[in-house]
Amino acid sequence: KQEVTQIPAALSVPEGENLVLNCSFTDSAIYNLQWFRQDPGKGLTSLLLIQSSQREQTSGRLNASLDKSSGRSTLYIAASQPGDSATYLCAVNSNYQLIWGAGTKLIIKP
Amino acid sequence: DARVTQTPRDKVTEMGQEVTMRCQPILGHNTVFWYRQTMMQGLELLAYFRNRAPLDDSGMPKDRFSAEMPDATLATLKIQPSEPRDSAVYFCASGLALGGAFYNEQFFGPGTRLTVL
C-alpha cells in the first residue's frame, strides 16, 4: 500500500531564503507526482506535475525533482516571499488515485 | 480562465438532513474526482468518474453517500442522511484522461465546507 510522507510538518524561515520541502513514498510504481499549494480555507492549486519518466520540473521560483528509485521528491523554493506562506502537499498518482502526504505548513517571515 | 466550480461553498445543516454538493468540471475534461479533507484523515478519494461512468467509489460510505454525473458538465455528491462525522471540506477535481491510465494533472475546485450539527 502506497504511503506518502512529508517532512518537515512545519517550517518557518525569513524572507529571501531558499528552502527545500521533502516528500517520500513507499512504492516506486507511480505514474506521476504532483505538488500542490493550499492556502487557509481555500482549495488546492496545482504547482508542478512530474511524470515518472522525468527528473524535474520548473516553474518560476519553484523546482521539483523526482527520484523514483529512492521514493523521493523535493520542492525547492528560491528567494522565498511572504506570499509563499501556505501548506504544500505532494500527491503520488498510482493509476488514477492520488495518495496524499499530510503537507508541510510553510511560514515566510517578512 | 477555465476552472472547476463547486456549489455551495459553505453548507451548515442538521443531522439527518440531505445534502447535495455540485461540481462543474473544466469543459472538455473527461474525468471527475470527489475528495474529502479532514484534519484527522487528510485528503481521501471518495469517487472517480470517467466519461460520466463511475469507475471507483470504494472510498464512499455506500449506505449514505451517492455520486452521479447527470451530464458532462455536472457532477453531484449527495449525503442522505447526513451525520456530524461527515463534517469536512469536499473537493471536486477534473482532468483529461487519454488512454487507459490517468497521467495528467488534476485541477481542483474551491471546495464545499460542510458542517453537520
Short mmCIF file of C-alpha atoms in Angstrom, two decimals:
data_model
loop_
_atom_site.label_atom_id
_atom_site.label_comp_id
_atom_site.label_asym_id
_atom_site.label_seq_id
_atom_site.Cartn_x
_atom_site.Cartn_y
_atom_site.Cartn_z
CA LYS A 1 0.00 0.00 0.00
CA GLN A 2 1.40 3.34 -1.06
CA GLU A 3 2.22 5.74 1.76
CA VAL A 4 3.38 9.31 1.34
CA THR A 5 5.29 11.22 3.99
CA GLN A 6 6.20 14.89 4.06
CA ILE A 7 8.96 16.31 6.21
CA PRO A 8 9.01 18.72 7.94
CA ALA A 9 5.40 19.14 9.05
CA ALA A 10 6.01 22.84 9.56
CA LEU A 11 8.73 25.27 8.57
CA SER A 12 9.28 28.93 9.38
CA VAL A 13 12.02 30.86 7.60
CA PRO A 14 12.89 34.52 6.99
CA GLU A 15 12.01 36.10 3.70
CA GLY A 16 14.60 35.69 0.96
CA GLU A 17 15.86 32.26 1.95
CA ASN A 18 15.95 29.31 -0.38
CA LEU A 19 14.25 26.26 1.03
CA VAL A 20 13.52 22.62 0.33
CA LEU A 21 10.41 20.63 1.14
CA ASN A 22 10.61 16.86 1.14
CA CYS A 23 8.20 14.15 0.08
CA SER A 24 8.83 10.41 0.25
CA PHE A 25 6.76 7.49 -0.95
CA THR A 26 6.98 3.77 -0.32
CA ASP A 27 6.06 2.27 -3.70
CA SER A 28 8.10 3.40 -6.70
CA ALA A 29 5.45 2.17 -9.18
CA ILE A 30 3.90 5.58 -9.80
CA TYR A 31 2.65 7.40 -12.87
CA ASN A 32 3.47 10.86 -11.64
CA LEU A 33 3.82 13.10 -8.63
CA GLN A 34 2.08 16.41 -8.17
CA TRP A 35 2.86 19.28 -5.80
CA PHE A 36 0.00 21.45 -4.60
CA ARG A 37 -0.37 24.58 -2.56
CA GLN A 38 -3.28 25.15 -0.18
CA ASP A 39 -4.00 28.49 1.43
CA PRO A 40 -6.03 28.54 4.68
CA GLY A 41 -9.68 27.88 3.99
CA LYS A 42 -9.05 27.63 0.29
CA GLY A 43 -8.79 24.99 -2.38
CA LEU A 44 -5.77 23.26 -3.86
CA THR A 45 -3.64 24.88 -6.51
CA SER A 46 -1.50 22.63 -8.66
CA LEU A 47 2.10 23.84 -8.73
CA LEU A 48 4.05 21.22 -10.62
CA LEU A 49 3.45 17.80 -12.12
CA ILE A 50 6.36 15.44 -12.68
CA GLN A 51 5.77 12.37 -14.80
CA SER A 52 7.50 9.16 -13.73
CA SER A 53 9.90 9.42 -16.67
CA GLN A 54 11.01 12.92 -15.70
CA ARG A 55 13.63 14.02 -13.21
CA GLU A 56 12.50 17.56 -12.56
CA GLN A 57 10.11 20.33 -13.45
CA THR A 58 10.49 24.07 -13.04
CA SER A 59 8.01 26.91 -12.80
CA GLY A 60 9.30 30.33 -11.90
CA ARG A 61 10.97 30.15 -8.49
CA LEU A 62 9.82 26.58 -7.96
CA ASN A 63 11.74 23.47 -8.91
CA ALA A 64 10.54 19.96 -8.18
CA SER A 65 12.70 16.87 -8.53
CA LEU A 66 11.77 13.21 -8.59
CA ASP A 67 13.91 10.20 -7.75
CA LYS A 68 11.57 7.31 -8.29
CA SER A 69 14.04 4.60 -7.35
CA SER A 70 14.61 6.07 -3.91
CA GLY A 71 10.99 7.13 -3.49
CA ARG A 72 11.70 10.81 -3.01
CA SER A 73 10.71 14.18 -4.37
CA THR A 74 11.77 17.63 -3.31
CA LEU A 75 10.23 21.02 -3.89
CA TYR A 76 12.78 23.81 -3.99
CA ILE A 77 11.58 27.37 -3.48
CA ALA A 78 14.08 30.08 -4.36
CA ALA A 79 14.13 33.53 -2.79
CA SER A 80 11.10 32.90 -0.60
CA GLN A 81 8.49 35.62 -0.15
CA PRO A 82 5.74 36.15 2.47
CA GLY A 83 3.20 35.29 -0.24
CA ASP A 84 4.67 31.80 -0.38
CA SER A 85 3.23 31.11 3.07
CA ALA A 86 0.81 28.20 2.70
CA THR A 87 0.58 24.45 3.16
CA TYR A 88 2.36 22.46 0.47
CA LEU A 89 1.10 18.98 -0.33
CA CYS A 90 2.59 16.32 -2.51
CA ALA A 91 0.43 13.62 -4.07
CA VAL A 92 1.53 10.45 -5.79
CA ASN A 93 -0.50 9.12 -8.70
CA SER A 94 -0.74 5.34 -8.61
CA ASN A 95 -3.03 4.81 -11.61
CA TYR A 96 -5.77 7.39 -11.15
CA GLN A 97 -5.81 7.68 -7.42
CA LEU A 98 -3.79 10.43 -5.76
CA ILE A 99 -2.23 9.33 -2.47
CA TRP A 100 -1.55 12.40 -0.37
CA GLY A 101 1.06 13.46 2.10
CA ALA A 102 -0.06 15.33 5.20
CA GLY A 103 1.57 18.53 3.99
CA THR A 104 4.23 20.97 5.11
CA LYS A 105 2.97 24.22 6.59
CA LEU A 106 5.32 26.95 5.44
CA ILE A 107 5.57 30.39 7.04
CA ILE A 108 7.78 33.03 5.48
CA LYS A 109 8.54 35.83 7.92
CA PRO A 110 8.91 39.34 6.46
CA ASP B 1 -9.84 31.18 -17.39
CA ALA B 2 -11.05 27.60 -17.14
CA ARG B 3 -11.61 26.34 -13.63
CA VAL B 4 -13.61 23.82 -11.65
CA THR B 5 -16.57 25.35 -9.85
CA GLN B 6 -18.36 23.98 -6.81
CA THR B 7 -21.57 24.93 -5.07
CA PRO B 8 -22.38 25.66 -2.37
CA ARG B 9 -19.13 26.96 -0.89
CA ASP B 10 -20.40 26.54 2.64
CA LYS B 11 -23.22 24.42 3.99
CA VAL B 12 -24.44 24.11 7.56
CA THR B 13 -27.13 21.55 8.18
CA GLU B 14 -28.60 19.44 10.90
CA MET B 15 -28.02 15.77 11.40
CA GLY B 16 -30.39 13.68 9.33
CA GLN B 17 -30.84 16.22 6.55
CA GLU B 18 -29.99 15.57 2.92
CA VAL B 19 -27.02 17.43 1.48
CA THR B 20 -26.26 17.82 -2.22
CA MET B 21 -22.98 19.24 -3.46
CA ARG B 22 -22.44 20.17 -7.09
CA CYS B 23 -19.39 20.42 -9.28
CA GLN B 24 -18.87 21.76 -12.77
CA PRO B 25 -15.68 20.30 -14.25
CA ILE B 26 -13.50 22.14 -16.70
CA LEU B 27 -15.04 22.00 -20.15
CA GLY B 28 -13.51 19.17 -22.15
CA HIS B 29 -12.26 17.20 -19.17
CA ASN B 30 -13.48 13.61 -19.10
CA THR B 31 -12.57 12.63 -15.54
CA VAL B 32 -14.02 13.84 -12.28
CA PHE B 33 -12.87 13.08 -8.77
CA TRP B 34 -14.51 13.71 -5.41
CA TYR B 35 -12.25 14.10 -2.36
CA ARG B 36 -12.90 14.76 1.29
CA GLN B 37 -10.48 16.62 3.54
CA THR B 38 -10.50 16.48 7.33
CA MET B 39 -7.91 17.40 9.90
CA MET B 40 -7.68 13.84 11.12
CA GLN B 41 -7.63 11.95 7.82
CA GLY B 42 -6.25 14.50 5.41
CA LEU B 43 -7.38 14.10 1.80
CA GLU B 44 -9.25 10.95 0.80
CA LEU B 45 -10.63 9.91 -2.56
CA LEU B 46 -14.36 9.24 -2.44
CA ALA B 47 -15.25 8.61 -6.09
CA TYR B 48 -13.84 8.73 -9.59
CA PHE B 49 -15.73 9.11 -12.86
CA ARG B 50 -14.52 8.78 -16.41
CA ASN B 51 -16.75 9.78 -19.30
CA ARG B 52 -19.56 10.12 -16.73
CA ALA B 53 -19.29 6.48 -15.63
CA PRO B 54 -18.28 5.71 -12.05
CA LEU B 55 -15.06 3.72 -12.09
CA ASP B 56 -14.33 3.69 -8.40
CA ASP B 57 -16.46 4.72 -5.48
CA SER B 58 -14.89 2.41 -2.93
CA GLY B 59 -13.96 5.36 -0.73
CA MET B 60 -17.59 6.32 -0.15
CA PRO B 61 -19.80 5.06 2.65
CA LYS B 62 -22.33 3.36 0.42
CA ASP B 63 -25.24 3.46 2.79
CA ARG B 64 -25.46 7.24 2.84
CA PHE B 65 -23.32 8.68 0.06
CA SER B 66 -24.05 8.68 -3.64
CA ALA B 67 -22.27 10.31 -6.56
CA GLU B 68 -23.58 10.86 -10.08
CA MET B 69 -22.84 12.70 -13.29
CA PRO B 70 -26.17 13.57 -14.91
CA ASP B 71 -24.27 15.12 -17.79
CA ALA B 72 -20.72 16.04 -18.75
CA THR B 73 -20.99 19.47 -17.15
CA LEU B 74 -22.33 18.44 -13.75
CA ALA B 75 -21.22 16.07 -11.01
CA THR B 76 -23.16 15.67 -7.78
CA LEU B 77 -22.33 14.23 -4.40
CA LYS B 78 -25.25 13.52 -2.12
CA ILE B 79 -25.33 12.57 1.54
CA GLN B 80 -28.58 11.22 2.98
CA PRO B 81 -28.93 11.23 5.91
CA SER B 82 -26.04 13.43 6.98
CA GLU B 83 -24.17 12.85 10.24
CA PRO B 84 -21.81 15.06 12.27
CA ARG B 85 -18.85 12.87 11.24
CA ASP B 86 -19.47 13.93 7.64
CA SER B 87 -18.31 17.44 8.50
CA ALA B 88 -15.37 18.14 6.22
CA VAL B 89 -14.34 20.03 3.11
CA TYR B 90 -15.39 18.24 -0.05
CA PHE B 91 -13.33 18.89 -3.15
CA CYS B 92 -14.11 18.13 -6.75
CA ALA B 93 -11.31 17.82 -9.28
CA SER B 94 -11.28 17.25 -13.00
CA GLY B 95 -8.73 16.17 -15.56
CA LEU B 96 -8.27 14.80 -19.03
CA ALA B 97 -7.54 11.10 -19.35
CA LEU B 98 -6.04 9.79 -22.55
CA GLY B 99 -5.82 6.06 -22.86
CA GLY B 100 -6.24 3.55 -20.08
CA ALA B 101 -4.49 5.22 -17.19
CA PHE B 102 -4.70 8.73 -15.85
CA TYR B 103 -1.39 10.51 -16.21
CA ASN B 104 -2.39 14.08 -16.17
CA GLU B 105 -2.93 16.93 -13.78
CA GLN B 106 -5.95 17.12 -11.60
CA PHE B 107 -7.46 20.59 -11.24
CA PHE B 108 -9.32 21.26 -8.04
CA GLY B 109 -12.37 23.32 -7.26
CA PRO B 110 -12.55 25.63 -4.22
CA GLY B 111 -14.35 23.03 -2.13
CA THR B 112 -17.60 22.86 -0.18
CA ARG B 113 -17.19 23.25 3.56
CA LEU B 114 -19.88 21.07 5.17
CA THR B 115 -20.82 21.34 8.82
CA VAL B 116 -23.35 18.88 10.18
CA LEU B 117 -24.70 19.83 13.60
#
